């Protein structure tokens, strides 16, 4: 069974650290951040660790942003 996580605010700081740790622990990680460039950069770091990742740029506090980016 695959382990999958979605980390919000993962573009920097604690969220980034959590996303990278989960990847090191064998999780496939969805990287959510309002800053699309930061989300993409962290997703790329995770892929360099050998795990699959997907950048999900969105403001999780805004319903319209989530719908628009789906």
Coordinates of N, CA and C in Angstrom, one line a residue:
X1 N 0.8 -1.2 0.0 CA 0.0 0.0 0.0 C 0.9 1.2 0.0
X2 N 0.6 2.2 -0.9 CA 1.3 3.4 -1.0 C 0.9 4.4 0.1
X3 N 1.9 5.1 0.6 CA 1.6 6.2 1.6 C 1.6 7.5 0.9
X4 N 0.6 8.3 1.1 CA 0.4 9.6 0.4 C 0.1 10.6 1.4
X5 N 0.6 11.8 1.2 CA 0.4 12.9 2.1 C 0.2 14.2 1.3
X6 N -0.7 15.1 1.8 CA -0.8 16.4 1.2 C -0.4 17.4 2.3
X7 N 0.6 18.2 2.1 CA 1.1 19.2 3.1 C 0.7 20.6 2.6
X8 N -0.1 21.3 3.4 CA -0.4 22.6 3.1 C 0.7 23.6 3.7
X9 N 0.9 24.7 3.0 CA 1.9 25.6 3.4 C 3.3 25.0 3.3
X10 N 3.5 24.1 2.3 CA 4.7 23.4 2.1 C 5.8 24.1 1.3
X11 N 5.6 25.3 0.9 CA 6.5 26.0 0.1 C 7.7 26.6 0.9
X12 N 7.6 26.6 2.2 CA 8.7 27.2 3.0 C 8.5 26.8 4.5
X13 N 9.5 27.0 5.3 CA 9.4 26.9 6.7 C 9.1 25.4 7.2
X14 N 8.2 25.4 8.2 CA 7.9 24.1 8.8 C 7.2 23.2 7.8
X15 N 6.3 23.8 7.0 CA 5.6 22.9 6.0 C 6.6 22.3 5.0
X16 N 7.6 23.0 4.6 CA 8.6 22.5 3.7 C 9.4 21.3 4.4
X17 N 9.7 21.6 5.6 CA 10.5 20.6 6.4 C 9.6 19.3 6.6
X18 N 8.4 19.5 6.8 CA 7.5 18.3 7.0 C 7.3 17.5 5.7
X19 N 7.2 18.2 4.6 CA 7.0 17.6 3.3 C 8.3 16.8 2.9
X20 N 9.5 17.4 3.2 CA 10.7 16.7 2.9 C 10.9 15.5 3.8
X21 N 10.5 15.6 5.1 CA 10.6 14.5 6.0 C 9.7 13.3 5.6
X22 N 8.5 13.7 5.2 CA 7.6 12.6 4.8 C 8.1 11.9 3.5
X23 N 8.7 12.6 2.6 CA 9.3 12.0 1.4 C 10.4 11.1 1.8
X24 N 11.3 11.5 2.8 CA 12.4 10.6 3.2 C 11.8 9.4 3.9
X25 N 10.6 9.5 4.5 CA 10.0 8.4 5.2 C 9.2 7.5 4.2
X26 N 9.2 7.8 2.9 CA 8.6 6.9 1.9 C 7.2 7.4 1.4
X27 N 6.8 8.6 1.8 CA 5.5 9.1 1.3 C 5.6 9.7 -0.1
X28 N 4.6 9.6 -0.9 CA 4.4 10.4 -2.1 C 3.7 11.7 -1.5
X29 N 4.2 12.8 -1.9 CA 3.8 14.1 -1.3 C 3.2 15.1 -2.2
X30 N 2.0 15.5 -1.9 CA 1.4 16.7 -2.6 C 1.8 17.9 -1.9
X31 N 2.4 18.9 -2.6 CA 2.9 20.1 -2.0 C 2.0 21.3 -2.3
X32 N 1.3 21.7 -1.3 CA 0.3 22.8 -1.5 C 0.9 24.1 -0.9
X33 N 0.9 25.2 -1.7 CA 1.3 26.5 -1.2 C 0.6 27.5 -2.1
X34 N 0.4 28.7 -1.5 CA -0.2 29.8 -2.3 C 0.8 30.3 -3.4
X35 N 2.1 30.1 -3.1 CA 3.2 30.5 -4.0 C 3.5 29.3 -4.9
X36 N 3.1 29.4 -6.2 CA 3.3 28.3 -7.1 C 4.8 28.0 -7.3
X37 N 5.6 29.0 -7.4 CA 7.0 28.7 -7.6 C 7.7 28.0 -6.4
X38 N 7.3 28.3 -5.2 CA 7.8 27.7 -4.0 C 7.3 26.2 -4.0
X39 N 6.0 26.0 -4.3 CA 5.5 24.6 -4.3 C 6.2 23.8 -5.3
X40 N 6.4 24.3 -6.5 CA 7.2 23.6 -7.5 C 8.6 23.3 -7.1
X41 N 9.2 24.2 -6.5 CA 10.6 24.0 -6.0 C 10.7 22.8 -5.0
X42 N 9.8 22.8 -4.1 CA 9.8 21.8 -3.0 C 9.4 20.4 -3.7
X43 N 8.5 20.4 -4.6 CA 8.1 19.2 -5.3 C 9.3 18.6 -6.1
X44 N 10.1 19.5 -6.6 CA 11.3 19.1 -7.4 C 12.3 18.5 -6.4
X45 N 12.5 19.1 -5.2 CA 13.4 18.6 -4.2 C 13.0 17.2 -3.8
X46 N 11.7 17.0 -3.6 CA 11.2 15.7 -3.2 C 11.5 14.6 -4.3
X47 N 11.3 15.0 -5.6 CA 11.6 14.1 -6.7 C 13.1 13.7 -6.7
X48 N 13.9 14.7 -6.3 CA 15.4 14.4 -6.3 C 15.7 13.4 -5.2
X49 N 14.8 13.3 -4.2 CA 15.0 12.3 -3.1 C 14.5 10.9 -3.5
X50 N 13.9 10.8 -4.7 CA 13.4 9.6 -5.2 C 11.9 9.3 -5.0
X51 N 11.2 10.3 -4.5 CA 9.7 10.1 -4.3 C 9.0 10.9 -5.3
X52 N 7.8 10.4 -5.6 CA 6.9 11.2 -6.5 C 6.3 12.3 -5.7
X53 N 6.0 13.4 -6.5 CA 5.5 14.6 -5.8 C 4.7 15.4 -6.8
X54 N 3.7 16.2 -6.3 CA 2.9 17.0 -7.2 C 2.7 18.4 -6.5
X55 N 3.1 19.4 -7.2 CA 2.9 20.8 -6.7 C 1.4 21.1 -6.9
X56 N 0.7 21.6 -5.9 CA -0.7 22.0 -5.9 C -0.8 23.4 -5.4
X57 N -0.5 24.4 -6.3 CA -0.6 25.8 -5.9 C -2.0 26.2 -5.7
X58 N -2.3 26.6 -4.5 CA -3.7 27.1 -4.2 C -3.7 27.8 -2.9
X59 N -4.6 28.7 -2.7 CA -4.9 29.2 -1.4 C -6.0 28.4 -0.7
X60 N -5.6 27.4 0.2 CA -6.5 26.5 0.7 C -7.6 27.2 1.6
X61 N -7.4 28.4 1.9 CA -8.4 29.2 2.6 C -9.5 29.7 1.7
X62 N -9.3 29.7 0.4 CA -10.2 30.2 -0.5 C -10.8 29.2 -1.4
X63 N -12.1 28.9 -1.2 CA -12.8 27.9 -2.0 C -12.7 28.1 -3.5
X64 N -12.8 29.3 -4.0 CA -12.7 29.6 -5.4 C -11.3 29.3 -6.0
X65 N -10.3 29.5 -5.2 CA -9.0 29.1 -5.6 C -8.8 27.6 -5.8
X66 N -9.3 26.9 -4.9 CA -9.3 25.4 -5.0 C -10.0 24.9 -6.2
X67 N -11.2 25.4 -6.5 CA -12.0 25.0 -7.6 C -11.3 25.4 -8.9
X68 N -10.8 26.6 -9.0 CA -10.1 27.1 -10.2 C -8.9 26.3 -10.5
X69 N -8.1 25.8 -9.5 CA -6.9 25.1 -9.8 C -7.1 23.6 -9.8
X70 N -8.4 23.1 -9.8 CA -8.6 21.6 -9.8 C -8.6 21.1 -11.3

